[in-house]
Coordinates of C-alpha atoms in Angstrom, one line a residue:
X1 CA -184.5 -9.6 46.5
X2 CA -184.3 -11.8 49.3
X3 CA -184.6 -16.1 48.7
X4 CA -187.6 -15.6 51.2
X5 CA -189.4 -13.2 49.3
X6 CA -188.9 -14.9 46.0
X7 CA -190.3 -17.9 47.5
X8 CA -193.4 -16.4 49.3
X9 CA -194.2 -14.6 46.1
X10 CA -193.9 -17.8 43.7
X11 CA -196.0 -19.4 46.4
X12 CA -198.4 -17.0 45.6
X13 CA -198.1 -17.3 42.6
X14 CA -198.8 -20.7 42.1
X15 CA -202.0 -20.5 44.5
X16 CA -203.6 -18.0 42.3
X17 CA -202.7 -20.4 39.0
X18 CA -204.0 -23.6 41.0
X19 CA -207.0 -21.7 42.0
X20 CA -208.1 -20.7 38.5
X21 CA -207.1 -23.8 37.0
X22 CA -209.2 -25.7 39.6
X23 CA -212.1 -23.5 38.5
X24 CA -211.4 -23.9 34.8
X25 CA -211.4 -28.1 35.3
X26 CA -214.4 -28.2 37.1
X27 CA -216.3 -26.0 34.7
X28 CA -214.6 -28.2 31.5
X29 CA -216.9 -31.3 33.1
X30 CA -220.0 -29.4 33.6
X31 CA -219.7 -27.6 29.3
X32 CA -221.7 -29.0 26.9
X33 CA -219.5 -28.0 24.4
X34 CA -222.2 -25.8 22.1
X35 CA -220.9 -22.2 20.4
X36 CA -223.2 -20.6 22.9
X37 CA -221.9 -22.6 25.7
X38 CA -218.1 -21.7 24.9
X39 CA -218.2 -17.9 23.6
X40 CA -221.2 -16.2 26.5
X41 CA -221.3 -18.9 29.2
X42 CA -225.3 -20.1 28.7
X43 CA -226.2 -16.0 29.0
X44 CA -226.3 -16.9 32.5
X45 CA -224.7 -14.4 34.9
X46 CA -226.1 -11.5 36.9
X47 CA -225.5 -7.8 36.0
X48 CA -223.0 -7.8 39.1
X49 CA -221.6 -10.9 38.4
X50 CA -220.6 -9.6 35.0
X51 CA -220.0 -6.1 36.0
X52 CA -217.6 -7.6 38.2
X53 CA -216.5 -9.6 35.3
X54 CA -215.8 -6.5 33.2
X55 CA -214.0 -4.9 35.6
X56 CA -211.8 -7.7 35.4
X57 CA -211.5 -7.5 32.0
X58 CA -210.9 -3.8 31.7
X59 CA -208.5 -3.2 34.8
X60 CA -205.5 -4.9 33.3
X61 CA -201.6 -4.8 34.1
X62 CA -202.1 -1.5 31.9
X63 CA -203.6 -0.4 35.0
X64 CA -202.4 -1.9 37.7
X65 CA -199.0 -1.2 36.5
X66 CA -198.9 1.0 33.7
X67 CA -200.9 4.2 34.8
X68 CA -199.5 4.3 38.5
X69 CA -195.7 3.7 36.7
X70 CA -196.4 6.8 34.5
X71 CA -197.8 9.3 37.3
X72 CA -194.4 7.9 39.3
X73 CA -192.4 9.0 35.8
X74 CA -194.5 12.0 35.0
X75 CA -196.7 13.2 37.4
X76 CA -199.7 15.2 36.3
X77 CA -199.8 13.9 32.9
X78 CA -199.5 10.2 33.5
X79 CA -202.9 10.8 35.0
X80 CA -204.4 11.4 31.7
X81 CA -204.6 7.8 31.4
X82 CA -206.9 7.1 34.5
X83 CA -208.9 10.4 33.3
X84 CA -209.2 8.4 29.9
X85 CA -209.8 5.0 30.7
X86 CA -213.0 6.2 33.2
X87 CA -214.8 8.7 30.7
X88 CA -214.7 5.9 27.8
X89 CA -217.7 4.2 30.0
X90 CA -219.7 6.7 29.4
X91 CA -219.2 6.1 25.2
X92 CA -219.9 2.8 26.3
X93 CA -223.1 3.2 28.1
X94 CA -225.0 5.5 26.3
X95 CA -224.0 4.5 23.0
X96 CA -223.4 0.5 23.5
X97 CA -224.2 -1.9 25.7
X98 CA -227.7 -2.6 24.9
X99 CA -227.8 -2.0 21.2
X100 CA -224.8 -4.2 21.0
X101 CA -226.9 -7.1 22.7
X102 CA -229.5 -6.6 21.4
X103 CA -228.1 -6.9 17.5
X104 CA -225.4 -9.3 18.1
X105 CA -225.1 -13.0 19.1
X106 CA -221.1 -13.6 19.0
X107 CA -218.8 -11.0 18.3
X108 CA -218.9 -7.6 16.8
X109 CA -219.0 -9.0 13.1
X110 CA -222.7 -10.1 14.3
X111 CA -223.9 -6.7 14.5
X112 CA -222.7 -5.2 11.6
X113 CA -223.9 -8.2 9.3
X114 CA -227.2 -8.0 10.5
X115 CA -228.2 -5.6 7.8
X116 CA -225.2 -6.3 5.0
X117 CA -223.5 -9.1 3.3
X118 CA -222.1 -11.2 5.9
X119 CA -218.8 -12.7 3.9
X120 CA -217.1 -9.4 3.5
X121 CA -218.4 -7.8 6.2
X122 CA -217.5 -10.7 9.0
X123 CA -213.7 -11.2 7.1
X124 CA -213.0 -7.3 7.6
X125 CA -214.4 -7.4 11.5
X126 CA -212.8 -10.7 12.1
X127 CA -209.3 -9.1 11.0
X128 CA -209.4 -6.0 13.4
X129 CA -210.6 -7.8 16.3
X130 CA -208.0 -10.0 15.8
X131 CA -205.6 -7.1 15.9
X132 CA -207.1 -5.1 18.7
X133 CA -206.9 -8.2 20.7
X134 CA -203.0 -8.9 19.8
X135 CA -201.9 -5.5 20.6
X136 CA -203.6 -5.7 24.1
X137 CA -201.9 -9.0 24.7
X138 CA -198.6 -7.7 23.8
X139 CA -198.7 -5.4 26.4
X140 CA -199.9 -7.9 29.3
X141 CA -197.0 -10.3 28.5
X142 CA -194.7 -7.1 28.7
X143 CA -196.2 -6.5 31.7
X144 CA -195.8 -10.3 33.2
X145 CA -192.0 -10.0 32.4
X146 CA -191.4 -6.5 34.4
X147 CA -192.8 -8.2 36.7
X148 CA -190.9 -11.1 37.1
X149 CA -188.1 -9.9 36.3
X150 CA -188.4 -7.4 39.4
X151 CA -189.1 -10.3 41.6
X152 CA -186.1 -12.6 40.1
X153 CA -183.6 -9.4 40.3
X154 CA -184.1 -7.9 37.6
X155 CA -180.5 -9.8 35.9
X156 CA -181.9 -12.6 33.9
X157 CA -183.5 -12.0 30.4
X158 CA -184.1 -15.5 30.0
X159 CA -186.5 -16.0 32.6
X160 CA -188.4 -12.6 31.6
X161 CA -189.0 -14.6 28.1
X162 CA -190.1 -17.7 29.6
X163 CA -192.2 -16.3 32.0
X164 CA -194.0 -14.5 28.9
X165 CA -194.2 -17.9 27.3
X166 CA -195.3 -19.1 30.8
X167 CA -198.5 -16.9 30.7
X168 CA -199.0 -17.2 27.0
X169 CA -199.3 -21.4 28.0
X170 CA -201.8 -20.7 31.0
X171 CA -204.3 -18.2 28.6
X172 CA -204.4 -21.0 25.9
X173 CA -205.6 -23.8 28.8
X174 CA -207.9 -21.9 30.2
X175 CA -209.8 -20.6 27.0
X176 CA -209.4 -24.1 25.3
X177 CA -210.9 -25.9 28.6
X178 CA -213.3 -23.4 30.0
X179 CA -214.6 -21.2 27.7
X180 CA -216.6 -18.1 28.4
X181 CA -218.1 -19.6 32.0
X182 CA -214.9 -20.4 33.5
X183 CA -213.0 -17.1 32.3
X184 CA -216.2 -15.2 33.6
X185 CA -215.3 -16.5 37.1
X186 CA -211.5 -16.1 36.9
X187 CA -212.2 -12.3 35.9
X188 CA -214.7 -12.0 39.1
X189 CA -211.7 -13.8 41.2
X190 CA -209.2 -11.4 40.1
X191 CA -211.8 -8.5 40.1
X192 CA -212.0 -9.1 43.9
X193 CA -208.1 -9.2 44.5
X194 CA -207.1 -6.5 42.8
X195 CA -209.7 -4.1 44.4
X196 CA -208.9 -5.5 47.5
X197 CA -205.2 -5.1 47.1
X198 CA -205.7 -1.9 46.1
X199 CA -207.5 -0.7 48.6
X200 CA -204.6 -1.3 51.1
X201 CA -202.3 0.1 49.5
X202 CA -204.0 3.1 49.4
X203 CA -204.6 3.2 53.0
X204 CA -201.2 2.7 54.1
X205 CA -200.0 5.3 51.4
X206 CA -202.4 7.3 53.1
X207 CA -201.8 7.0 56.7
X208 CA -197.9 7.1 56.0
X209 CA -198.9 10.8 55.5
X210 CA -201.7 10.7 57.7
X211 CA -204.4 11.2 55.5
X212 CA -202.6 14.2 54.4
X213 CA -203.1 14.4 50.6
X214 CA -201.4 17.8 50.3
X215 CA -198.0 16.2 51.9
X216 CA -198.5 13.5 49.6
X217 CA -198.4 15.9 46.2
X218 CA -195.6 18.1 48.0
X219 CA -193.2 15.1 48.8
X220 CA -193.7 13.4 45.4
X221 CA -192.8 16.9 43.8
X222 CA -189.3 17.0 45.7
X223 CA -188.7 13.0 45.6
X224 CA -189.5 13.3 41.4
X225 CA -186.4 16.0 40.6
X226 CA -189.1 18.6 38.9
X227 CA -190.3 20.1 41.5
X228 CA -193.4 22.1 40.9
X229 CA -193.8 21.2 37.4
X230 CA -194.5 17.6 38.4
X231 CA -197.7 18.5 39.3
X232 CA -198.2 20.4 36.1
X233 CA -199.6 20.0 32.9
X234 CA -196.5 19.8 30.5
X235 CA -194.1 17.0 31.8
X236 CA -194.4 14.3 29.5
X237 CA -196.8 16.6 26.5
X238 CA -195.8 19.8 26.7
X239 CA -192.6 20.0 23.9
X240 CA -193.0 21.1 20.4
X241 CA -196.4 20.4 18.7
X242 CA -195.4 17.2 18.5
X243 CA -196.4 16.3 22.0
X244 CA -199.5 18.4 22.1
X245 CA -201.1 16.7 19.2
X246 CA -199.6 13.3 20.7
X247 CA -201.5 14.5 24.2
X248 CA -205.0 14.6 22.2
X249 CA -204.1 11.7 19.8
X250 CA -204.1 9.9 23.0
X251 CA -207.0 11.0 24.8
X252 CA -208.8 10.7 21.9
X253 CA -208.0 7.3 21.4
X254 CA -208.6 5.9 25.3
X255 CA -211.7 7.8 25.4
X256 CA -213.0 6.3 21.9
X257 CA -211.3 2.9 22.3
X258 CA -213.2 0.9 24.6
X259 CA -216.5 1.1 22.6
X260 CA -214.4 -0.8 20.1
X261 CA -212.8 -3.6 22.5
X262 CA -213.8 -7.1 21.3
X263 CA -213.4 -8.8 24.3
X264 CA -215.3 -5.8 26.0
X265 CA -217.9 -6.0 23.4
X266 CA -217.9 -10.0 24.0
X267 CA -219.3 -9.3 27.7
X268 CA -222.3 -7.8 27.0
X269 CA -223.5 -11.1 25.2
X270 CA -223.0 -12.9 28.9
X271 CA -225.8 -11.7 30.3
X272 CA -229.9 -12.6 29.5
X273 CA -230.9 -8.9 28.6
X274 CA -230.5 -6.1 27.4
X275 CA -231.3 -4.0 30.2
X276 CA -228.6 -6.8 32.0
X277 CA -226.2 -5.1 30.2
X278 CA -226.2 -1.8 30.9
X279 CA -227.1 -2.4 34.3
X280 CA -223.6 -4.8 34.0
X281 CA -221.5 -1.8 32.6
X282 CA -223.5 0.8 35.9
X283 CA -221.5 -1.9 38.2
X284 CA -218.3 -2.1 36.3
X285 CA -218.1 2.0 36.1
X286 CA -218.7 2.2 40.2
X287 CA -216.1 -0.3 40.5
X288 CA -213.5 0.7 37.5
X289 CA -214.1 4.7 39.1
X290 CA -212.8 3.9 42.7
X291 CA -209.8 1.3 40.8
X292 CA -208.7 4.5 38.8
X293 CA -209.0 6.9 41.8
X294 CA -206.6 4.9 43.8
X295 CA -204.2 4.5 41.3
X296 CA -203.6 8.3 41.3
X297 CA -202.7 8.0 44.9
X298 CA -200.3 4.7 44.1
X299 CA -198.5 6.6 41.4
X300 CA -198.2 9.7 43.3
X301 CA -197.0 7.8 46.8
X302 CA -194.5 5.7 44.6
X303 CA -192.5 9.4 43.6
X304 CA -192.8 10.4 47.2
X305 CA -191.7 6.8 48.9
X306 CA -189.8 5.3 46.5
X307 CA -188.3 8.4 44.4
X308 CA -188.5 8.7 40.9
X309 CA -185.0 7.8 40.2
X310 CA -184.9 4.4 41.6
X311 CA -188.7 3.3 39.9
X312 CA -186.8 4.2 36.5
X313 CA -183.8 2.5 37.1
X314 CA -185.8 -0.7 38.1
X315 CA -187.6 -0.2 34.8
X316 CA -187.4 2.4 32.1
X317 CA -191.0 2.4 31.6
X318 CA -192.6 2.6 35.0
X319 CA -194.3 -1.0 35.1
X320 CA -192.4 -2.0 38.9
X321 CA -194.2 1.3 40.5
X322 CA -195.9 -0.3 42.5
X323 CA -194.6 -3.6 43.2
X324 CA -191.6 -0.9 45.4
X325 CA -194.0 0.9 46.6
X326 CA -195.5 -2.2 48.4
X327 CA -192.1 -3.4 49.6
X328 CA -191.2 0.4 50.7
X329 CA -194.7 0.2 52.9
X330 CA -194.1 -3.2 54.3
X331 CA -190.8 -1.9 55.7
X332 CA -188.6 -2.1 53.0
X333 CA -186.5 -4.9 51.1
X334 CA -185.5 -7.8 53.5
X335 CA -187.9 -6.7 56.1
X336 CA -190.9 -9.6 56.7
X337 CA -193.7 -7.2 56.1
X338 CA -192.2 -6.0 53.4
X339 CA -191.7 -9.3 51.6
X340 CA -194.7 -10.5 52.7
X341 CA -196.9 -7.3 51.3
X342 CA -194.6 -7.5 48.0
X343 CA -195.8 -11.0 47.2
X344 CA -199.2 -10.3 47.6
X345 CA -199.4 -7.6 45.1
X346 CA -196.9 -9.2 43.0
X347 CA -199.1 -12.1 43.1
X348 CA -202.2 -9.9 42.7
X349 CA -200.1 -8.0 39.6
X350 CA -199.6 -11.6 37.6
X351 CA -203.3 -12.9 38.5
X352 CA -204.7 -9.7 36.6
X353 CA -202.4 -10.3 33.9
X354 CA -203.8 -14.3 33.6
X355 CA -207.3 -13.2 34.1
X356 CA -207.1 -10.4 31.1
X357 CA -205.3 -12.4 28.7
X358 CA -207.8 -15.5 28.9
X359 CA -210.5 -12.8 28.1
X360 CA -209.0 -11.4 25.4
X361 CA -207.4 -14.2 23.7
X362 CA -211.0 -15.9 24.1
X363 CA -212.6 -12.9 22.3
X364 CA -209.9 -13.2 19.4
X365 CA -210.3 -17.0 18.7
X366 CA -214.4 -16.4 18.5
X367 CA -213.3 -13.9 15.7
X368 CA -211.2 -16.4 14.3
X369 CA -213.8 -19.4 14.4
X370 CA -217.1 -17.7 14.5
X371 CA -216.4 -15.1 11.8
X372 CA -213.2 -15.7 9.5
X373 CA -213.4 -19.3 9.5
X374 CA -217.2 -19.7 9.2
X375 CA -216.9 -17.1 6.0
X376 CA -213.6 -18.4 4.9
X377 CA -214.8 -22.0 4.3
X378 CA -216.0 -23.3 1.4
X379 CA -219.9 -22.6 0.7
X380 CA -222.6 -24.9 0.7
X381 CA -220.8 -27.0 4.2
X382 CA -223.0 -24.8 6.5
X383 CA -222.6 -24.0 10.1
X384 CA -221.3 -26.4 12.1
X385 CA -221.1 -24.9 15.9
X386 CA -219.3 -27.6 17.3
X387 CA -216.7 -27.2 14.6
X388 CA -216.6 -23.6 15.2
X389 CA -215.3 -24.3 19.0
X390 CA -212.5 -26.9 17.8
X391 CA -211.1 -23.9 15.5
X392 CA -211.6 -21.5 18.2
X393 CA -209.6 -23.9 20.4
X394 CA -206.7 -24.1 17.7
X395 CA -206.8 -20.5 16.9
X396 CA -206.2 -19.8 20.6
X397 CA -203.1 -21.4 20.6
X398 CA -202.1 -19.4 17.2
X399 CA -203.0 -16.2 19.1
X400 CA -201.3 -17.1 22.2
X401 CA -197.8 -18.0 20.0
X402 CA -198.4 -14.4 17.8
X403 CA -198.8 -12.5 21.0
X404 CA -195.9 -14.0 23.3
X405 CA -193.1 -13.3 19.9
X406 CA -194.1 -9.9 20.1
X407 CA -194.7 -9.6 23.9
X408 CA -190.8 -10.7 23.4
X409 CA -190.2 -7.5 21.1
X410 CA -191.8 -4.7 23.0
X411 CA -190.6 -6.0 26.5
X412 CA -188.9 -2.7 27.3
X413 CA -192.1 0.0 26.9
X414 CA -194.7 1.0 29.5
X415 CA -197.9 -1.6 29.1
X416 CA -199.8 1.4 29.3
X417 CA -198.8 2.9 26.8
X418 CA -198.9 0.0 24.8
X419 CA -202.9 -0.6 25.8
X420 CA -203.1 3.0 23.9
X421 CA -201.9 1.9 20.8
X422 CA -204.7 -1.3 21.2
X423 CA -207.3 1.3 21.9
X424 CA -206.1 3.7 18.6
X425 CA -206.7 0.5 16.7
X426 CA -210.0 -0.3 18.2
X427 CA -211.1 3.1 17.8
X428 CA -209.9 3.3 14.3
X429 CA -211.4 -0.2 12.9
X430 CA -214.1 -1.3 14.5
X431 CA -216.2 2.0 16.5
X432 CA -217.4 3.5 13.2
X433 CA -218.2 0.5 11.7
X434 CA -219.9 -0.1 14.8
X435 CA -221.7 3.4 15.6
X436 CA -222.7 3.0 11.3
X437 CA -224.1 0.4 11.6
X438 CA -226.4 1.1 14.1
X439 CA -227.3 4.7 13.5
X440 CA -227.1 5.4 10.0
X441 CA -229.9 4.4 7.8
X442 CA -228.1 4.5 4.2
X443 CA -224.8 2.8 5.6
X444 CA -223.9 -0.5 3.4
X445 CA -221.1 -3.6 2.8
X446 CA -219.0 -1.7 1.1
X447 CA -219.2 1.3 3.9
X448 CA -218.4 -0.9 6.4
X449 CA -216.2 -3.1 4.5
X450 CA -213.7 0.5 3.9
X451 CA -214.4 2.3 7.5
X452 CA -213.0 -1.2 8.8
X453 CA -209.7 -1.2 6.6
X454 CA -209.8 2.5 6.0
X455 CA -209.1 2.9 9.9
X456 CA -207.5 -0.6 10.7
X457 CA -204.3 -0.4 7.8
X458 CA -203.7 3.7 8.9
X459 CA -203.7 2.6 12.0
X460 CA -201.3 -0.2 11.9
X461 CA -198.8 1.6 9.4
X462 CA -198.5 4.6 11.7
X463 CA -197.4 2.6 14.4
X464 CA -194.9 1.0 12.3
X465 CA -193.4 4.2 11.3
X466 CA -193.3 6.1 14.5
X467 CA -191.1 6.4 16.6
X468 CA -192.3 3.7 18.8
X469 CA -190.7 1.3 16.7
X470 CA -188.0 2.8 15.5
X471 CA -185.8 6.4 15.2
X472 CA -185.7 6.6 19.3
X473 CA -183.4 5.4 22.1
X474 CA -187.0 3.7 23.7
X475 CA -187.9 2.2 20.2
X476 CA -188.8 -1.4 20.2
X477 CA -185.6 -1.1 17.4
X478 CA -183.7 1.4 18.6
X479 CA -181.0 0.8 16.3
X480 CA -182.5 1.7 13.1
X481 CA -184.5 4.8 11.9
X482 CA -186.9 4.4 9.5
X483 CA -189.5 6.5 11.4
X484 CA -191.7 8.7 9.0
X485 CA -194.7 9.6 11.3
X486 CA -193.7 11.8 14.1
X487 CA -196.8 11.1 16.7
X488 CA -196.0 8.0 19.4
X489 CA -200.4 7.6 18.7
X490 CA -202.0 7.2 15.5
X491 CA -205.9 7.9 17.0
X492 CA -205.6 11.7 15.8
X493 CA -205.3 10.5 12.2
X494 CA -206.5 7.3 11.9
X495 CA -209.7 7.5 13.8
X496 CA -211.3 10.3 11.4
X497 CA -209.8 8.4 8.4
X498 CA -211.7 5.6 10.0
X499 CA -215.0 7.7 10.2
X500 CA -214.2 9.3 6.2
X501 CA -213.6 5.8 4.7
X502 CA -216.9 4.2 6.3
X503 CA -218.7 7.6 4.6
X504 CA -216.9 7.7 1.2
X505 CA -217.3 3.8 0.7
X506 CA -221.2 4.6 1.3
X507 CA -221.4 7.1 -0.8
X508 CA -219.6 5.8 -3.7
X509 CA -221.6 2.5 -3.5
X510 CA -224.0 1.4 -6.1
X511 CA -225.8 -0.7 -3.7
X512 CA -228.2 0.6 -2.1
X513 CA -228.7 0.0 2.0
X514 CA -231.7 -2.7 3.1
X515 CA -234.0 -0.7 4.4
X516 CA -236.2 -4.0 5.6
X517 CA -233.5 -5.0 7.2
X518 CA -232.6 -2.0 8.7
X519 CA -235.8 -1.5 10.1
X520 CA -235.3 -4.9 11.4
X521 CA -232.3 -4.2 13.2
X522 CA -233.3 -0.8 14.4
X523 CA -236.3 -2.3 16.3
X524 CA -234.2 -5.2 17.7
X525 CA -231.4 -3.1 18.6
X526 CA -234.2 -0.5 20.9
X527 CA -236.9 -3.1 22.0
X528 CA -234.7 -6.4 22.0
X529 CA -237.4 -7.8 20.2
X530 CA -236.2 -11.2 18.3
X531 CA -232.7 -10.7 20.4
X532 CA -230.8 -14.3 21.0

């Protein structure tokens, strides 16, 4: 890469971080530093202001870079990942949004304790939210270093690890500063861009074939080296039975996930209402649906511009897809227009990867504060909410220092791929303790205590021993082979056992569910009467 382009790129770069840490300042003088304040913003924003928000939130680097990377790679398959991401709104609409606001005040523990013990119960949902939301950061730091690396040349690992630490710095400032209020508007900020950005770079794909969509299929076909079968079902998951149980493993899990996303979860509690929310999620699925679409055309006009060949050999895993394919359309490296159309989405690229990470790494530390410290703590001190922000404040620094060392790790697989392994877990652990809680009658602690564990620990120790961290040339530890599960996904197995050990730990429960409290909860959860 050229000295110009790295320069109008970091320029870029540092407009976008100036930018949102302007916002985040000005919205640190205006706090008034209560719990309510710092996790929802007041309950002050809009249904389009937070469906924009969302959006944010949900279209991360797994998106931006990920998806298109693996339709480059893979063609018709690495589309099962925009197919996925999409139809999980729906879980989340009809099933979600309002009950969740409705119930909750916080954080996902809120819901479930509403009707059981809260110690046990807020210590098991604090755990897997906390997980969930270092598994997504993993894979937005790996995206932050393909990235940079791409615009540095691709030579120096050194600056791919600091620019990880880099990104893990800005996400503790701006949750530690800002809170919910100023994240909020750094997720509508980035929202904007990256739709924008999109947007042109699906035009120009577009008129490069002259709105010829068929040309556009044809030519990625003969620039991928499969021909026909690139636009097939099979590519990537149609092997042994291996890769047919991984293909619904994962589309089980992305479809199931979402509904289990703390810092997805954590939106719906921005908004005044009920009826708020779902109108919130209505936006951020008419705004999520057209993201998707055009990522199909990016992924597919990266194999027919840029070849398949040369987006693998500038990364393995797909993540620089896109990035070429913007200097390709901007008339290719060293040209103006193509360093000047590079740097945009480059820039665009690492402002979605700020934006997401301050989301999710505030939705961890409210777990941490709001539900593991506040049951944790000896009894008899009471709540303290301002002491509850100071440890979410710490704890997002801890977060931020867990997720940059393993960021550091996995820094060779596709973020996408990575984001499915964080939706497994959130599918496993916390959606049937969630659905449960709010639709079965005769559910109790120890129910939800197992279904959280029961999906959360298969989950984890799958992905330990799968060949994603060991036994294959892509592992994260490619070197060593102690691989026992052969699926790249856990979701198949560890979202049922999920599901089982939430029934079994009912069933084999002396105590017997509240059904005053129940009741209560059932009525709140339709009416939103006595909501916060």
């Amino acid at each position: 890469m050229s000295g110009d382009h790295q320069t109008l790129a970091l320029l870029l770069f540092s407009a976008f971080v100036a930018v949102t840490l302007g916002i985040t300042t000005w919205v640190s003088r205006h706090r008034h530093g209560s719990a309510e304040e710092f996790y929802t913003g007041g309950r002050l924003f809009s249904p389009m202001e937070n469906g924009f928000a969302i959006a944010g939130d949900y279209m991360s680097a797994a998106s931006f870079l990920g998806i298109s990377g693996l339709i480059a790679l893979f063609g018709y398959d690495g589309m099962l990942y925009s197919v996925g991401f999409l139809v999980a709104w729906l879980v989340v609409l009809l099933l979600v949004a309002e009950l969740v606001r409705n119930c909750g005040r916080f954080t996902l523990a809120d819901v479930v304790a509403a009707r059981m013990r809260e110690r046990p119960v807020r210590i098991a949902a604090g755990t897997s939210s906390v997980a969930v939301s270092v598994l997504y950061l993993v894979a937005q730091m790996v995206g932050a270093g393909s990235l940079v690396a791409l615009l540095l040349g691709g030579t120096s690992e050194a600056a791919r690890a600091w620019t990880v630490i880099g990104v893990g710095a800005l996400m503790v400032v701006y949750v530690t500063l800002g809170g919910m209020r100023a994240t909020t508007w750094i997720q509508i900020v980035k929202a904007v861009l990256l739709m924008a950005g999109t947007l042109a770079l699906t035009v120009l794909v577009l008129l490069r074939f002259h709105g010829d969509f068929d040309a556009l299929l044809t030519t990625a076909a003969e620039r991928s080296g499969h021909g026909k079968e690139f636009l097939a079902p099979g590519l990537a998951y149609g092997g042994g039975w291996t890769a047919r149980f991984d293909f619904m493993s994962l589309g089980l899990a992305l479809v199931l996930g979402t509904a289990g996303l703390p810092h997805i979860l954590s939106r719906f509690y921005t908004v005044p209402t009920a009826r708020a929310a779902r109108r919130s999620v209505v936006w951020a699925i008419g705004l999520i649906g057209g993201f998707y679409l055009m990522t199909i055309v990016l992924g597919f006009g990266a194999a027919a511009l840029v070849g398949t060949d040369e987006v693998r050999a500038s990364s393995a895993a797909g993540n620089t897809a896109v990035p070429l394919l913007a200097l390709d359309l901007g008339g290719g490296a060293g040209s103006t227009g193509g360093t000047v159309l590079f740097a945009v989405v480059a820039a665009v690229a690492f402002a979605t990867i700020l934006a997401v990470v301050a989301g999710i790494t505030l939705a961890s530390s409210a777990s941490v504060a709001h539900d593991l410290y506040a049951s944790l703590k000896r009894p008899g001190r009471g709540r303290k909410p301002r002491g509850e922000v100071a440890v979410a404040r710490l704890a997002a620094a801890g977060i931020g220092a867990v997720a940059i060392a393993l960021g550091l790790l996995a820094r060779d697989l596709n973020v996408a791929f990575l984001v499915g392994l964080a939706f497994a877990v959130a599918a496993s652990a916390n959606l049937p303790v969630l659905l449960y809680s709010l639709f079965w009658r005769n559910f109790t602690t120890r129910g939800a205590v197992w279904s959280v564990y029961g999906g959360l620990v298969p989950a984890v120790l799958l992905v330990v021993f799968s060949p994603v961290v060991s036994g294959s040339p892509e592992a994260i530890f490619p070197g060593v082979d102690f691989q026992v599960f052969p699926l790249q996904n856990p979701g198949l197995v560890s979202i049922p056992l999920g599901f089982l050990a939430g029934w079994l730990g009912t069933v084999l429960s002396r105590e017997r569910a509240d059904e005053a409290r129940h009741a209560e909860s059932e009525v709140r959860s339709l009416t939103g009467a006595g909501a916060v």
